[in-house]
Amino acid sequence: MKVLCICSSSTVSASLPDFIIFFIIYHIHKLESAQFRVMGPGHPVTAIVGENIVLPCHLSPRMSAENMEVRWFRSEFTSVVHQYHEGKDQYGEQMPDYHERTELLKAGITDGNVSLQILNISRSDEGQYRCFVQDGSFYEEALLELKVADSFFPRVNPWMVALSLILVVLFVSIGLTVYLFKIKGHGPAADALQRELDWRRNIICPVNVTLDPNTAHPNLVLSEDQKSVRWAERRQRLPNNPERFDSSACVLGCEGFTSGRHCWEVEVRAGRYWAVGVARASVRRKGEISHSPKRGIWAVERCGWGLFWALTSPETPLPLSWVPSRIRVCLDCDRGQVTFIDAGDQAPIFTFPPGSVPGGRIRPWLWVGYGSRLCLCP
């Protein structure tokens, strides 16, 4: 814990009762401040010259930072890269090099996301950054390192990349089929290969999933068919039933699975703040929620421009050249495993390994942030 303390340079004399009163007031004020940690990635963030980058940072446990002070700075506290205070951005102390190049991603600030986006990266941006968050007299900070690389290769047409991946998948599938034919279906290798082929056939036909309106956060609006959900600026007046999320903008699927293999697809129709995955049916609904396996959530999340990660503990950045717009969620209850696949080109995104998802009822889970809209595909 760190507490700001301002002392006069001159000698101050005080009576014992005055000191006791000051001590009591000081600790009451300290207790009024929220207790949290400021979390950054445990590895350097790499950016390309000329592109935009997001420096990820969030509070743990997740809580609203809307009324806190957030200061991003370089080597010294006064070397301000970006400052947020009293509910708005403050540019009076910002270094000239970062003028009109920074943005605090406020869409997730109520969930404790204080990530900073820097535009048009240059070589001089490389180095260490500090994310400082203060609430009352309590404050914490995290240290991040930004590495800047030059782009030696021209941008690749994404359609050509997609076509290449499809061809690779096609050739691999043909090769597996030929191999299975040659070994004539005998032996452990053939059995394992057959199971893999069965699994791939199963994930081509997703199950029908709908959203449970009784669990939807008041800022989330569901369609009449309960197949899509969008963020709404105005909080709806809904019953505060025990099933409803009241802090994190989440919603669960109506369906629950305890055994077998199941998969469904989610399409991103709009927005840059969302997460797709599964959760325990008993996942916490009230108060601040940590989106992590420790709290019964297994998912992938997009949070701003270029920031796409798996919600492990800590988060795992996903090295994708672009974020997929349609994600297939594949849940294997018997193995305790969940896999995410780009439904556009069938490329794997991330897999929580076998045994990660414990037994019990598992339900589809979505987090929908500012300006986002997600749709369950038929």
CSV table of C-alpha atoms in Angstrom, one decimal:
chain,number,residue,atom,x,y,z
A,1,MET,CA,0.0,0.0,0.0
A,2,LYS,CA,1.2,3.5,-0.8
A,3,VAL,CA,-0.1,6.7,0.7
A,4,LEU,CA,0.7,10.3,-0.4
A,5,CYS,CA,1.9,12.5,2.4
A,6,ILE,CA,2.7,16.2,2.1
A,7,CYS,CA,5.0,17.6,4.8
A,8,SER,CA,6.2,21.2,5.4
A,9,SER,CA,10.0,21.8,5.1
A,10,SER,CA,9.9,23.9,8.3
A,11,THR,CA,9.9,22.4,11.7
A,12,VAL,CA,6.3,21.8,13.1
A,13,SER,CA,5.6,21.4,16.7
A,14,ALA,CA,2.2,20.0,17.9
A,15,SER,CA,0.8,18.9,21.1
A,16,LEU,CA,0.0,15.3,21.8
A,17,PRO,CA,-3.8,15.7,21.5
A,18,ASP,CA,-3.4,17.4,18.1
A,19,PHE,CA,-1.2,14.6,16.9
A,20,ILE,CA,-3.8,12.0,18.0
A,21,ILE,CA,-6.6,13.8,16.3
A,22,PHE,CA,-4.5,14.0,13.1
A,23,PHE,CA,-3.7,10.3,13.3
A,24,ILE,CA,-7.4,9.4,13.6
A,25,ILE,CA,-8.5,11.6,10.8
A,26,TYR,CA,-5.7,10.4,8.6
A,27,HIS,CA,-6.6,6.7,9.0
A,28,ILE,CA,-10.3,7.4,8.5
A,29,HIS,CA,-9.5,9.1,5.2
A,30,LYS,CA,-7.2,6.2,4.3
A,31,LEU,CA,-10.0,3.7,4.9
A,32,GLU,CA,-12.3,5.7,2.6
A,33,SER,CA,-10.0,5.1,-0.3
A,34,ALA,CA,-10.4,2.0,-2.4
A,35,GLN,CA,-7.8,-0.8,-2.2
A,36,PHE,CA,-6.5,-2.1,-5.5
A,37,ARG,CA,-3.5,-3.1,-7.5
A,38,VAL,CA,-2.5,-1.7,-10.9
A,39,MET,CA,-1.8,-4.5,-13.3
A,40,GLY,CA,0.2,-4.4,-16.5
A,41,PRO,CA,1.5,-7.1,-18.8
A,42,GLY,CA,4.4,-9.1,-17.5
A,43,HIS,CA,6.3,-8.8,-20.8
A,44,PRO,CA,7.3,-5.9,-23.1
A,45,VAL,CA,4.7,-4.5,-25.5
A,46,THR,CA,6.0,-4.4,-29.1
A,47,ALA,CA,4.8,-1.8,-31.6
A,48,ILE,CA,5.6,-1.0,-35.3
A,49,VAL,CA,6.7,2.4,-36.4
A,50,GLY,CA,3.8,4.3,-37.8
A,51,GLU,CA,1.1,2.1,-36.3
A,52,ASN,CA,-1.1,2.6,-33.2
A,53,ILE,CA,-0.5,0.6,-30.0
A,54,VAL,CA,-2.4,0.1,-26.7
A,55,LEU,CA,-0.5,-0.1,-23.5
A,56,PRO,CA,-2.7,-2.5,-21.4
A,57,CYS,CA,-3.4,-1.7,-17.7
A,58,HIS,CA,-6.2,-2.5,-15.4
A,59,LEU,CA,-7.2,-2.5,-11.7
A,60,SER,CA,-7.3,-5.7,-9.7
A,61,PRO,CA,-9.9,-6.4,-8.4
A,62,ARG,CA,-11.8,-4.8,-11.2
A,63,MET,CA,-13.6,-1.7,-10.1
A,64,SER,CA,-14.6,1.6,-11.6
A,65,ALA,CA,-11.8,4.2,-12.1
A,66,GLU,CA,-14.2,6.8,-13.4
A,67,ASN,CA,-13.7,9.1,-10.4
A,68,MET,CA,-10.0,8.3,-9.8
A,69,GLU,CA,-6.9,10.1,-11.1
A,70,VAL,CA,-5.0,8.2,-13.9
A,71,ARG,CA,-1.6,9.4,-14.9
A,72,TRP,CA,0.6,7.8,-17.5
A,73,PHE,CA,4.2,9.2,-17.4
A,74,ARG,CA,7.7,8.3,-18.5
A,75,SER,CA,10.8,8.5,-16.2
A,76,GLU,CA,9.5,11.3,-14.0
A,77,PHE,CA,6.1,12.0,-12.5
A,78,THR,CA,6.0,15.3,-14.3
A,79,SER,CA,6.8,13.7,-17.7
A,80,VAL,CA,3.1,13.4,-18.4
A,81,VAL,CA,2.1,11.2,-21.4
A,82,HIS,CA,-1.6,11.4,-20.5
A,83,GLN,CA,-3.6,12.5,-17.5
A,84,TYR,CA,-7.2,11.8,-16.5
A,85,HIS,CA,-8.6,13.6,-13.5
A,86,GLU,CA,-12.0,14.8,-12.2
A,87,GLY,CA,-13.8,12.8,-14.8
A,88,LYS,CA,-12.1,14.2,-17.9
A,89,ASP,CA,-8.7,14.3,-19.7
A,90,GLN,CA,-6.3,17.0,-18.6
A,91,TYR,CA,-3.7,18.3,-21.1
A,92,GLY,CA,-2.1,21.1,-19.2
A,93,GLU,CA,1.0,19.1,-18.2
A,94,GLN,CA,1.2,16.8,-21.2
A,95,MET,CA,4.6,16.6,-23.0
A,96,PRO,CA,4.5,18.2,-26.5
A,97,ASP,CA,5.7,14.9,-28.1
A,98,TYR,CA,2.4,13.3,-27.2
A,99,HIS,CA,0.0,16.2,-28.1
A,100,GLU,CA,-3.1,14.8,-29.9
A,101,ARG,CA,-1.5,11.3,-30.0
A,102,THR,CA,-2.9,9.7,-26.8
A,103,GLU,CA,-6.3,8.4,-25.8
A,104,LEU,CA,-7.4,6.8,-22.4
A,105,LEU,CA,-9.8,4.0,-23.4
A,106,LYS,CA,-12.7,5.1,-21.2
A,107,ALA,CA,-15.2,2.6,-22.6
A,108,GLY,CA,-13.9,0.1,-20.1
A,109,ILE,CA,-13.0,2.5,-17.3
A,110,THR,CA,-16.0,1.4,-15.2
A,111,ASP,CA,-14.6,-2.2,-15.2
A,112,GLY,CA,-11.2,-0.9,-14.1
A,113,ASN,CA,-9.6,-0.7,-17.6
A,114,VAL,CA,-7.2,2.2,-17.7
A,115,SER,CA,-5.3,1.2,-20.9
A,116,LEU,CA,-3.7,4.0,-23.0
A,117,GLN,CA,-3.7,4.1,-26.8
A,118,ILE,CA,-0.8,5.9,-28.5
A,119,LEU,CA,-1.2,6.9,-32.2
A,120,ASN,CA,1.5,7.0,-34.9
A,121,ILE,CA,4.3,5.3,-33.0
A,122,SER,CA,7.8,6.6,-33.5
A,123,ARG,CA,11.2,5.4,-32.4
A,124,SER,CA,11.4,8.0,-29.6
A,125,ASP,CA,8.3,6.4,-28.0
A,126,GLU,CA,10.4,3.3,-27.0
A,127,GLY,CA,11.1,2.9,-23.3
A,128,GLN,CA,9.4,2.6,-19.9
A,129,TYR,CA,6.0,3.9,-19.0
A,130,ARG,CA,4.3,4.1,-15.7
A,131,CYS,CA,0.6,3.7,-15.1
A,132,PHE,CA,-0.3,5.6,-11.9
A,133,VAL,CA,-3.8,5.4,-10.4
A,134,GLN,CA,-4.9,7.3,-7.3
A,135,ASP,CA,-8.1,7.2,-5.3
A,136,GLY,CA,-8.2,9.6,-2.4
A,137,SER,CA,-4.9,9.1,-0.4
A,138,PHE,CA,-4.3,5.6,-1.8
A,139,TYR,CA,-2.4,5.0,-5.0
A,140,GLU,CA,-0.6,2.3,-6.9
A,141,GLU,CA,1.3,2.1,-10.2
A,142,ALA,CA,2.5,-0.4,-12.7
A,143,LEU,CA,5.7,-0.3,-14.9
A,144,LEU,CA,5.4,-1.2,-18.6
A,145,GLU,CA,8.1,-1.4,-21.3
A,146,LEU,CA,7.4,-0.5,-24.9
A,147,LYS,CA,9.7,-1.8,-27.7
A,148,VAL,CA,9.5,-0.2,-31.1
A,149,ALA,CA,10.4,-2.1,-34.3
A,150,ASP,CA,10.6,-1.0,-37.9
A,151,SER,CA,8.3,-2.6,-40.5
A,152,PHE,CA,10.5,-4.4,-43.0
A,153,PHE,CA,7.6,-6.0,-44.9
A,154,PRO,CA,4.7,-4.4,-46.7
A,155,ARG,CA,1.1,-5.0,-45.5
A,156,VAL,CA,-0.3,-8.3,-46.7
A,157,ASN,CA,-3.8,-8.4,-48.2
A,158,PRO,CA,-5.9,-10.2,-45.6
A,159,TRP,CA,-7.9,-12.0,-48.3
A,160,MET,CA,-4.7,-13.6,-49.6
A,161,VAL,CA,-3.8,-14.6,-46.0
A,162,ALA,CA,-7.3,-16.1,-45.5
A,163,LEU,CA,-7.1,-18.0,-48.9
A,164,SER,CA,-3.6,-19.4,-48.0
A,165,LEU,CA,-4.9,-20.6,-44.6
A,166,ILE,CA,-7.9,-22.3,-46.2
A,167,LEU,CA,-5.6,-24.1,-48.6
A,168,VAL,CA,-3.3,-25.2,-45.8
A,169,VAL,CA,-6.3,-26.6,-43.8
A,170,LEU,CA,-7.6,-28.3,-46.9
A,171,PHE,CA,-4.2,-30.0,-47.6
A,172,VAL,CA,-3.8,-31.0,-44.0
A,173,SER,CA,-7.3,-32.6,-43.9
A,174,ILE,CA,-6.6,-34.5,-47.1
A,175,GLY,CA,-3.3,-35.7,-45.7
A,176,LEU,CA,-5.0,-36.9,-42.5
A,177,THR,CA,-7.6,-38.8,-44.5
A,178,VAL,CA,-4.9,-40.5,-46.7
A,179,TYR,CA,-2.9,-41.4,-43.6
A,180,LEU,CA,-6.0,-42.9,-41.9
A,181,PHE,CA,-6.8,-44.9,-45.1
A,182,LYS,CA,-3.2,-46.3,-45.2
A,183,ILE,CA,-3.2,-47.6,-41.7
A,184,LYS,CA,-6.7,-49.2,-42.4
A,185,GLY,CA,-8.2,-47.9,-39.2
A,186,HIS,CA,-6.1,-50.1,-36.9
A,187,GLY,CA,-4.1,-49.2,-33.8
A,188,PRO,CA,-4.0,-46.4,-31.2
A,189,ALA,CA,-2.8,-43.8,-33.7
A,190,ALA,CA,-5.8,-44.5,-35.9
A,191,ASP,CA,-8.2,-44.2,-33.0
A,192,ALA,CA,-6.7,-40.9,-32.0
A,193,LEU,CA,-6.9,-39.6,-35.5
A,194,GLN,CA,-10.5,-40.7,-35.9
A,195,ARG,CA,-11.4,-38.9,-32.7
A,196,GLU,CA,-9.8,-35.7,-34.1
A,197,LEU,CA,-11.7,-36.1,-37.3
A,198,ASP,CA,-15.0,-36.7,-35.4
A,199,TRP,CA,-14.3,-33.6,-33.4
A,200,ARG,CA,-13.8,-31.5,-36.5
A,201,ARG,CA,-17.0,-32.8,-38.0
A,202,ASN,CA,-18.8,-31.9,-34.8
A,203,ILE,CA,-17.7,-28.3,-34.7
A,204,ILE,CA,-19.0,-27.7,-38.2
A,205,CYS,CA,-22.6,-27.9,-36.9
A,206,PRO,CA,-23.0,-25.6,-33.9
A,207,VAL,CA,-25.7,-26.0,-31.3
A,208,ASN,CA,-28.5,-23.5,-31.0
A,209,VAL,CA,-27.8,-21.0,-28.2
A,210,THR,CA,-29.9,-18.2,-26.9
A,211,LEU,CA,-29.3,-15.5,-24.3
A,212,ASP,CA,-30.9,-15.4,-20.9
A,213,PRO,CA,-32.6,-12.0,-20.3
A,214,ASN,CA,-32.8,-12.6,-16.6
A,215,THR,CA,-29.0,-12.5,-16.4
A,216,ALA,CA,-28.4,-9.4,-18.6
A,217,HIS,CA,-26.8,-6.3,-17.1
A,218,PRO,CA,-29.1,-3.3,-17.2
A,219,ASN,CA,-27.0,-1.6,-19.9
A,220,LEU,CA,-27.4,-4.5,-22.2
A,221,VAL,CA,-30.4,-4.8,-24.6
A,222,LEU,CA,-31.4,-8.2,-26.0
A,223,SER,CA,-33.2,-8.8,-29.3
A,224,GLU,CA,-36.7,-10.3,-29.2
A,225,ASP,CA,-35.3,-13.7,-30.4
A,226,GLN,CA,-32.6,-13.5,-27.7
A,227,LYS,CA,-29.9,-14.1,-30.3
A,228,SER,CA,-28.2,-10.7,-30.2
A,229,VAL,CA,-27.1,-8.2,-27.5
A,230,ARG,CA,-26.0,-4.6,-27.7
A,231,TRP,CA,-24.7,-1.9,-25.3
A,232,ALA,CA,-27.1,0.9,-24.4
A,233,GLU,CA,-26.0,4.2,-23.0
A,234,ARG,CA,-29.1,4.5,-20.8
A,235,ARG,CA,-29.4,2.0,-17.9
A,236,GLN,CA,-32.7,0.1,-18.1
A,237,ARG,CA,-35.0,-0.3,-15.2
A,238,LEU,CA,-34.9,-4.0,-14.7
A,239,PRO,CA,-35.7,-6.2,-11.6
A,240,ASN,CA,-32.5,-6.8,-9.5
A,241,ASN,CA,-33.1,-10.5,-9.4
A,242,PRO,CA,-30.3,-12.8,-8.0
A,243,GLU,CA,-29.4,-14.0,-11.5
A,244,ARG,CA,-28.7,-10.6,-13.0
A,245,PHE,CA,-25.2,-9.1,-13.4
A,246,ASP,CA,-25.3,-5.7,-11.7
A,247,SER,CA,-21.7,-4.3,-12.2
A,248,SER,CA,-20.0,-6.0,-15.1
A,249,ALA,CA,-21.8,-5.8,-18.5
A,250,CYS,CA,-22.3,-9.6,-18.9
A,251,VAL,CA,-25.0,-12.0,-20.0
A,252,LEU,CA,-25.2,-15.8,-19.9
A,253,GLY,CA,-26.7,-18.2,-22.4
A,254,CYS,CA,-29.9,-20.0,-21.5
A,255,GLU,CA,-28.3,-23.3,-22.3
A,256,GLY,CA,-26.1,-25.2,-19.8
A,257,PHE,CA,-23.8,-28.1,-20.5
A,258,THR,CA,-22.5,-30.8,-18.2
A,259,SER,CA,-21.2,-33.4,-20.6
A,260,GLY,CA,-20.4,-34.0,-24.3
A,261,ARG,CA,-19.1,-31.6,-26.9
A,262,HIS,CA,-20.8,-28.4,-27.9
A,263,CYS,CA,-20.0,-25.4,-30.0
A,264,TRP,CA,-21.6,-22.2,-31.2
A,265,GLU,CA,-20.6,-19.1,-33.1
A,266,VAL,CA,-20.6,-15.5,-32.1
A,267,GLU,CA,-20.4,-12.7,-34.7
A,268,VAL,CA,-19.2,-9.2,-33.8
A,269,ARG,CA,-21.5,-6.7,-35.5
A,270,ALA,CA,-20.0,-3.5,-33.9
A,271,GLY,CA,-17.6,-2.2,-31.3
A,272,ARG,CA,-14.1,-2.8,-29.9
A,273,TYR,CA,-14.9,-3.8,-26.4
A,274,TRP,CA,-16.2,-7.3,-26.0
A,275,ALA,CA,-15.4,-10.8,-24.7
A,276,VAL,CA,-16.7,-14.2,-25.8
A,277,GLY,CA,-16.5,-17.5,-23.9
A,278,VAL,CA,-18.0,-19.7,-21.2
A,279,ALA,CA,-18.7,-19.5,-17.5
A,280,ARG,CA,-19.8,-21.6,-14.6
A,281,ALA,CA,-23.5,-21.5,-14.1
A,282,SER,CA,-22.8,-20.4,-10.5
A,283,VAL,CA,-20.5,-17.5,-11.6
A,284,ARG,CA,-20.7,-14.4,-9.4
A,285,ARG,CA,-23.3,-11.9,-10.6
A,286,LYS,CA,-23.2,-9.0,-8.0
A,287,GLY,CA,-20.4,-6.5,-7.5
A,288,GLU,CA,-17.0,-6.3,-9.2
A,289,ILE,CA,-16.1,-9.5,-11.2
A,290,SER,CA,-12.7,-10.7,-12.2
A,291,HIS,CA,-12.9,-12.1,-15.8
A,292,SER,CA,-10.6,-15.1,-15.2
A,293,PRO,CA,-10.6,-18.8,-14.8
A,294,LYS,CA,-10.2,-18.4,-11.0
A,295,ARG,CA,-13.6,-16.7,-11.0
A,296,GLY,CA,-15.2,-19.3,-13.3
A,297,ILE,CA,-14.8,-17.5,-16.7
A,298,TRP,CA,-12.9,-18.8,-19.7
A,299,ALA,CA,-12.9,-16.4,-22.6
A,300,VAL,CA,-11.1,-14.2,-25.2
A,301,GLU,CA,-11.4,-10.5,-25.1
A,302,ARG,CA,-10.9,-7.5,-27.3
A,303,CYS,CA,-10.3,-4.2,-25.5
A,304,GLY,CA,-9.6,-1.3,-27.8
A,305,TRP,CA,-7.5,-1.1,-31.0
A,306,GLY,CA,-5.1,-3.9,-31.5
A,307,LEU,CA,-5.6,-5.4,-28.0
A,308,PHE,CA,-6.8,-9.0,-28.2
A,309,TRP,CA,-6.0,-11.6,-25.5
A,310,ALA,CA,-7.1,-14.7,-23.7
A,311,LEU,CA,-8.4,-14.1,-20.2
A,312,THR,CA,-5.9,-16.3,-18.4
A,313,SER,CA,-4.2,-15.3,-15.2
A,314,PRO,CA,-2.4,-13.1,-16.2
A,315,GLU,CA,-3.8,-12.4,-19.6
A,316,THR,CA,-2.2,-14.0,-22.7
A,317,PRO,CA,-1.8,-11.7,-25.7
A,318,LEU,CA,-2.9,-13.3,-28.9
A,319,PRO,CA,-0.6,-12.7,-31.9
A,320,LEU,CA,-3.2,-12.1,-34.5
A,321,SER,CA,-2.7,-9.7,-37.4
A,322,TRP,CA,-6.4,-8.8,-37.2
A,323,VAL,CA,-9.2,-9.6,-34.7
A,324,PRO,CA,-11.7,-12.1,-36.1
A,325,SER,CA,-15.3,-10.9,-36.6
A,326,ARG,CA,-16.8,-14.4,-36.1
A,327,ILE,CA,-15.6,-16.7,-33.4
A,328,ARG,CA,-16.5,-20.4,-32.9
A,329,VAL,CA,-16.6,-21.5,-29.2
A,330,CYS,CA,-16.0,-25.2,-28.8
A,331,LEU,CA,-16.6,-26.7,-25.4
A,332,ASP,CA,-15.6,-30.3,-24.5
A,333,CYS,CA,-17.1,-30.9,-21.1
A,334,ASP,CA,-15.7,-34.4,-20.8
A,335,ARG,CA,-12.1,-33.2,-21.2
A,336,GLY,CA,-12.7,-29.9,-19.4
A,337,GLN,CA,-11.4,-27.9,-22.4
A,338,VAL,CA,-12.6,-24.9,-24.4
A,339,THR,CA,-11.3,-23.9,-27.8
A,340,PHE,CA,-11.8,-20.7,-29.8
A,341,ILE,CA,-11.6,-20.8,-33.6
A,342,ASP,CA,-11.8,-18.1,-36.3
A,343,ALA,CA,-15.0,-19.2,-38.0
A,344,GLY,CA,-13.9,-17.3,-41.1
A,345,ASP,CA,-10.8,-19.2,-42.0
A,346,GLN,CA,-10.9,-22.1,-39.4
A,347,ALA,CA,-7.7,-20.9,-37.9
A,348,PRO,CA,-7.2,-21.6,-34.1
A,349,ILE,CA,-7.3,-18.6,-31.8
A,350,PHE,CA,-6.7,-20.1,-28.3
A,351,THR,CA,-7.3,-23.2,-26.3
A,352,PHE,CA,-7.7,-23.5,-22.6
A,353,PRO,CA,-6.0,-26.9,-22.1
A,354,PRO,CA,-7.7,-30.1,-20.9
A,355,GLY,CA,-8.7,-29.9,-17.3
A,356,SER,CA,-9.0,-26.1,-17.3
A,357,VAL,CA,-12.8,-26.1,-17.1
A,358,PRO,CA,-13.9,-28.2,-14.0
A,359,GLY,CA,-17.0,-30.3,-13.8
A,360,GLY,CA,-20.4,-28.8,-13.2
A,361,ARG,CA,-22.9,-26.8,-15.4
A,362,ILE,CA,-21.2,-24.5,-18.0
A,363,ARG,CA,-23.0,-21.8,-19.9
A,364,PRO,CA,-22.2,-19.5,-22.8
A,365,TRP,CA,-20.9,-16.1,-21.6
A,366,LEU,CA,-20.6,-12.7,-23.2
A,367,TRP,CA,-19.2,-9.3,-22.0
A,368,VAL,CA,-20.4,-6.4,-24.1
A,369,GLY,CA,-18.7,-3.0,-23.6
A,370,TYR,CA,-19.3,0.5,-24.9
A,371,GLY,CA,-20.7,0.7,-28.4
A,372,SER,CA,-20.5,-3.1,-29.1
A,373,ARG,CA,-23.0,-5.5,-30.5
A,374,LEU,CA,-22.7,-9.3,-30.6
A,375,CYS,CA,-24.9,-11.8,-32.3
A,376,LEU,CA,-25.3,-15.6,-31.8
A,377,CYS,CA,-25.2,-17.2,-35.3
A,378,PRO,CA,-27.9,-19.7,-36.3
